[in-house]
Amino acid sequence: MPSHPTTSRPSYLAMLSLLFTFFLLPSIVLAQAEVGQANVEGTPIVPDSEQIVVAPVTSLIAADHKYDDGEMIDLSWVPSIDDQLIDGKVIGYKVYRLEDDGEPQMITELAPSSNGYNDQSVERGKLYSYFVSTLSSNAETPSVRTAPVEPQREWLNYELLNVLIIALVLGGAVIYFIETARRGKKLFVRKIAGIEAVDEAIGRATEMGRPILFIPGILDMDDVQTLAALTILGRVARMIADYDSKIFMPVSRSLVMTAGRETIKASYQAAGRPDAYNDDMVTYITDEQFGYVAAVDGIMVRERPATVFLLGAFFAESLILAETGNSVGAIQIAGTARPAQLPFFIAACDFTLIGEELFAASAYLSGEPKQMGSLKGQDVGKAIAMAAILIGVLTVTIGDAWNVEWMQNITTVLTEIFSTK
Amino acid sequence: MPEFTFGIPLVALSDIGRVISLMLIGAGLLWILVRSLRAKEVDRRIVFLFIFIAVATPILFPITFQERATLIVKKVFDKVESLPAGSTVLLAFDFDPAMAPEVQPMADAFSRHCLEKGHKVIFMTLWATGQALLTQSLERVVRGEYPDKLDGVDYINLGFKAGNENVLNIIVTDFRMMFPTDVNGVPLDSTSIFDDVKSCKDLDLIISIGGGKPGVKEWVLYVGDRVNVPMGAGVAAVVAPQLYPYYPKQLLGLLGGVKGAAEYESELVKWYPHLEERGTPGLRMMGPQTLAHIVIMAFIVIGNISFFVSRRRERKR
Amino acid sequence: MRRSTIIVMAVIFGLFILSWIFRSTSLASVQEHYIMGGLKVTFSAFLTLAILSFLYKDNPFYKFAEHLFVGLSAAFWMSMGFWTTIVGNLIPRLSRSLSEFFQVPYQPGSYNFVYFIPVILGIMLLMRLSSKYGWFARWPLAFIVGTFAGLNFVRYLRSDFIEQVSATFVPLLVGWQGVGHFVSNFSLSASGQFVAIVGNWVIFLGVICGIIYFFFSKEHKGAFGAASRVGIWILMITFGASFGYTVMGRISLLVGRITFLFRDWLNLIS
Amino acid sequence: MKRQVPLIITFLIGMIMIFSFFIPPLEGLEQTCSLFFDVIAVFAFFLGGGNLMRIHVNKLRRRKKDWGFSIVTLGGFIIMLAAGLLKIGNPGGIAASPTTEGALLQEIFTYVFLPLQSTMYALLAFFVASASYRAFRAKNREATILLIAAFVILLGRTPFGMMLTGWIPESFSVLQVPNMAIWIMNSPNLAGQRAIMIGIGLGVISMSLRLILGIERTYLGDDSA
């Protein structure tokens, strides 16, 4: 494997296009799936002369819904001829269902000009047939009945096959480079400005004899940013234990408190100073966003920390915290993957980890080869994205401007691969 | 009180209060400018004071401006307008009181528009603190202004469920699994609005109003991209820029901040003139916004002047 | 406490009591419980001003508001979670008698016993309160991390990676009909062809350079370094734009609060 | 036991979640897990409440600094619990929604909670101003670009942008500030947001994978704990 992913671009593309053929084939085969055709047995009701007679719907088709657990049947039809005029004769449709050739049951009533229905109340292993009645103000004209259909269960959602393949490629790249790194290959990782400053910031707090405040964002453990922040906390706490500084970490979720305590405790143990740890380093305040902010602001002006870490998922509180931290003269290292809050951090903090850098920082700080490997895996994803964008933009430009058909075909194929709707 | 509209210069103001306060702000800014030319930094509390005055003045002495809907706002309006009466629209109130001044005007405008049009509206929220707010706004807008609309027939309030995006992950295939009943304990099966609605797939339009997490992004990720239902959104200004990549493919349109609300209101009033007397909070809020904007821009300029002056002095030394 | 502090506090309390009296008298004709009504509004105003006073400096009023807020909100989230999720979603699946007690419709189902799993995991979580069995809390933690790592993996992959790539396939020559047509119709109109073309070029190059900035495993030198520098410029424009866009929203929050003070409390405007 | 089991749980659940996305019959499982999380999250609220009580009772007992304010916190906590959890003062009794109009909880919410929360949020207006004054300075090339973009958008979002540049003819209309603002939002802003989004997307993907595979396990702490 070449050391830099951009140079390996062609092989990934070849792989993708190969896999794409695998994607096309099964979908063509599956498109031939059974479709219940309308049969001829339907008996139109002969109407009274006073009734307003409307034409039945035509081309009624019932088919199994694709790629589900066998819980849906799709109905489609062409609305009644009378519905296409605007005289308001047709006031709606009723959909009837026959279960295993039993009695017809009305399952829903629909507005005029409807041309389909998605029946979600079916079960596997039963046969269903349908007919649709067109309603006028005093009469009902049923359509012909469809042949019975059985809802099918599919084991793989082929519509999402491209997502699966890209997931496997990306996951594979990450795992591959982790393995490479584990076997001892040296991997280069560029400097991340905010992280370079961590050491200095902790040293400063030690000199000044003031505490270090660590804010892991306001989201719970279900957010990846919180986990990234906790990973960074692990390394930072280790340094703090070595320097013998004080750390304080107010949190807004009790699960984060639990995990934060575990993390700091482990770092202090690793530094050989388990006695210096106590549970009061991490305290829960409240789940309420602004209640938490009110309390942290209070802590900042009362404790006057020398260094503030704002890492994780932040919302409106980003600027409130950062400006208050700045007003007490703290060095602030911030990082978030919430694009909306990045401008505030950039304006008000000394160092900011922008977006992905937050996730990279934990790997970078640890210096573990396994973690570095995963960074390289991420870069493969970027190379794929860049290559696809390059080709896509090129073909769509040429295809559009000079109407070159084969270029347009490439665009279509690429768009198929990189879209999910 | 005479309202002056865009196009007439500021000088034409006759109201004394307005003139005095504007002069006060102007004189103060000038004083700070002079100070900064001497390279003296201004205490942040003075900046705070200025913002307070700049916001308070137009509230006491209203100044309003006219708005015209931009395309990205108009698309949402047109969608609501073009759906046939009786369509089912889901309005998600994913915000808390703190964010309410900014997005409540949108929520009201959407609710009024849908009810005027005769759509059936499903209200819900993913925010615990949003439920109380939802109750209030239903009381005020729906029951207060449209007393003939029936709960369970024309609209329904599902209320709040904990679980953030999980809630979405479930209702995308089944409403009843997450919400066996509505907020008042009425089973969904006994409401006519849910006769034909099993999951989000059966909706005609989803409008998410929010500004935090869970919010519009989660709606796009968990619902919008999974089902083929058009989605519109009204958001706090702060998240609007990061939602632009979803427009127009994943979001049909977007209202950003009070300006978005003001634009929607102006469009709404154009089509339904009788709604004007019910209030256009978005349009009214544009006055204080504009003045505060000018003050902030002045501060950016002054800040840079004092920065350059002090840098030049350092070089001379 | 110093004497001056006590005097200041007394004056402030006096002012608020005065405002309570004024507010109550003005409400007397409208409300039945006007004394209570006056108190509620005055207390809200007091809390509003207490928080705003933080801008000047930390003080006991702010501390009071802050501590009250923390206590109230913690309990608020507990209550809402209990009634909506435990009573609303869990109990109807677990027990008929409890459902009857809480007056929620019981939902019999064949797989209901699995809903004991979250209850067990939840109780394990609460063991964190004990120092001896605290490690049990790791199980629910692991469950949550696993669930969301899996959910996020596919969802971010689809919406923020795959979809974004195909959304960037923009034509670089919008509405191209030859060089002659382009030159003769050249204008700087916002809806013109030239502006649209430049816009798409910026999108294309901006996305590519932005991605290059985030490349970690290659040194940013030479052409790669130049591209990465363009990337950071694009990011700076983005951040500037976001900041400018946001200012308006932030102002409206203050408008809401000041409106409350002027209208609901001081009755200055209608 | 203390460490292996959690890692196995994370791996299994994570894999199920990923694959249930592609395999329709597993969809139900994915949703059940989601529902489980909701329930656990409520227990987490209780854990938080318990910790809050513990911290403030400790503060009171040891007469730590500012212990008087702990009484305020505990008082607020207990009153809200009575109104919310026990539904005291709720006219509809046990079956009613906790936020029924006129209930004690709704009253506390409107007159205490709401002003506190919104005012805290409103502080942002002030901080945006002070950050603009303090931080938006043309210190270097990056900062200058940021400054210019912010200024154009600020101007474009007010009617003054149109007043200042409305005279520019249609054939040069992109130079009108509101149009310039729209162009910045639609082109460079979109490009930057998308680059960040793709980066974060990949970061989340790789982080999730590291978590599922147990490579990233800091949050679980140490074995001997």
mmCIF file of C-alpha atoms in Angstrom, chain A residues 72 108-109 120 219 222-223 288-290 315 323 327 338-341 344 419 421, chain B residues 44 96 98 129 164 173 196 198-199 201-202 212-213 224-225 227 238-239 242 249:
data_model
loop_
_atom_site.group_PDB
_atom_site.id
_atom_site.type_symbol
_atom_site.label_atom_id
_atom_site.label_comp_id
_atom_site.label_asym_id
_atom_site.label_seq_id
_atom_site.Cartn_x
_atom_site.Cartn_y
_atom_site.Cartn_z
ATOM 1 C CA MET A 72 -46.465 -3.190 3.524
ATOM 2 C CA THR A 108 -59.388 3.575 4.282
ATOM 3 C CA GLU A 109 -61.088 6.491 2.617
ATOM 4 C CA GLN A 120 -49.127 -0.895 6.362
ATOM 5 C CA LEU A 219 -24.611 16.640 25.406
ATOM 6 C CA ASP A 222 -24.921 9.466 23.016
ATOM 7 C CA ASP A 223 -22.965 12.151 21.192
ATOM 8 C CA GLU A 288 -30.897 22.114 31.816
ATOM 9 C CA GLN A 289 -28.659 23.941 29.344
ATOM 10 C CA PHE A 290 -28.887 27.438 30.766
ATOM 11 C CA PHE A 315 -24.736 25.293 21.569
ATOM 12 C CA GLU A 323 -16.480 35.472 26.935
ATOM 13 C CA SER A 327 -12.959 38.151 31.177
ATOM 14 C CA ARG A 338 -20.933 22.059 15.790
ATOM 15 C CA PRO A 339 -20.247 24.361 12.835
ATOM 16 C CA ALA A 340 -22.644 26.986 14.178
ATOM 17 C CA GLN A 341 -20.560 27.535 17.305
ATOM 18 C CA PHE A 344 -17.678 32.163 18.421
ATOM 19 C CA SER A 419 -27.078 9.403 -3.263
ATOM 20 C CA LYS A 421 -32.939 8.770 -2.229
ATOM 21 C CA ARG B 44 -16.842 45.752 28.149
ATOM 22 C CA ASP B 96 -37.412 26.031 24.582
ATOM 23 C CA ALA B 98 -34.989 30.696 25.763
ATOM 24 C CA THR B 129 -39.168 22.411 28.018
ATOM 25 C CA ASN B 164 -34.323 12.949 21.109
ATOM 26 C CA THR B 173 -42.138 3.783 10.845
ATOM 27 C CA ASP B 196 -54.798 7.379 7.689
ATOM 28 C CA LYS B 198 -49.407 5.294 10.578
ATOM 29 C CA SER B 199 -45.972 6.727 10.218
ATOM 30 C CA LYS B 201 -44.519 8.304 5.441
ATOM 31 C CA ASP B 202 -48.184 9.240 5.451
ATOM 32 C CA GLY B 212 -30.701 23.291 18.836
ATOM 33 C CA LYS B 213 -30.260 19.579 19.069
ATOM 34 C CA GLY B 224 -36.503 13.598 5.889
ATOM 35 C CA ASP B 225 -33.883 11.489 4.153
ATOM 36 C CA VAL B 227 -39.193 9.001 3.706
ATOM 37 C CA VAL B 238 -27.441 30.611 14.431
ATOM 38 C CA VAL B 239 -28.017 27.231 12.810
ATOM 39 C CA GLN B 242 -25.061 25.088 8.511
ATOM 40 C CA LYS B 249 -32.491 18.740 -2.050
#
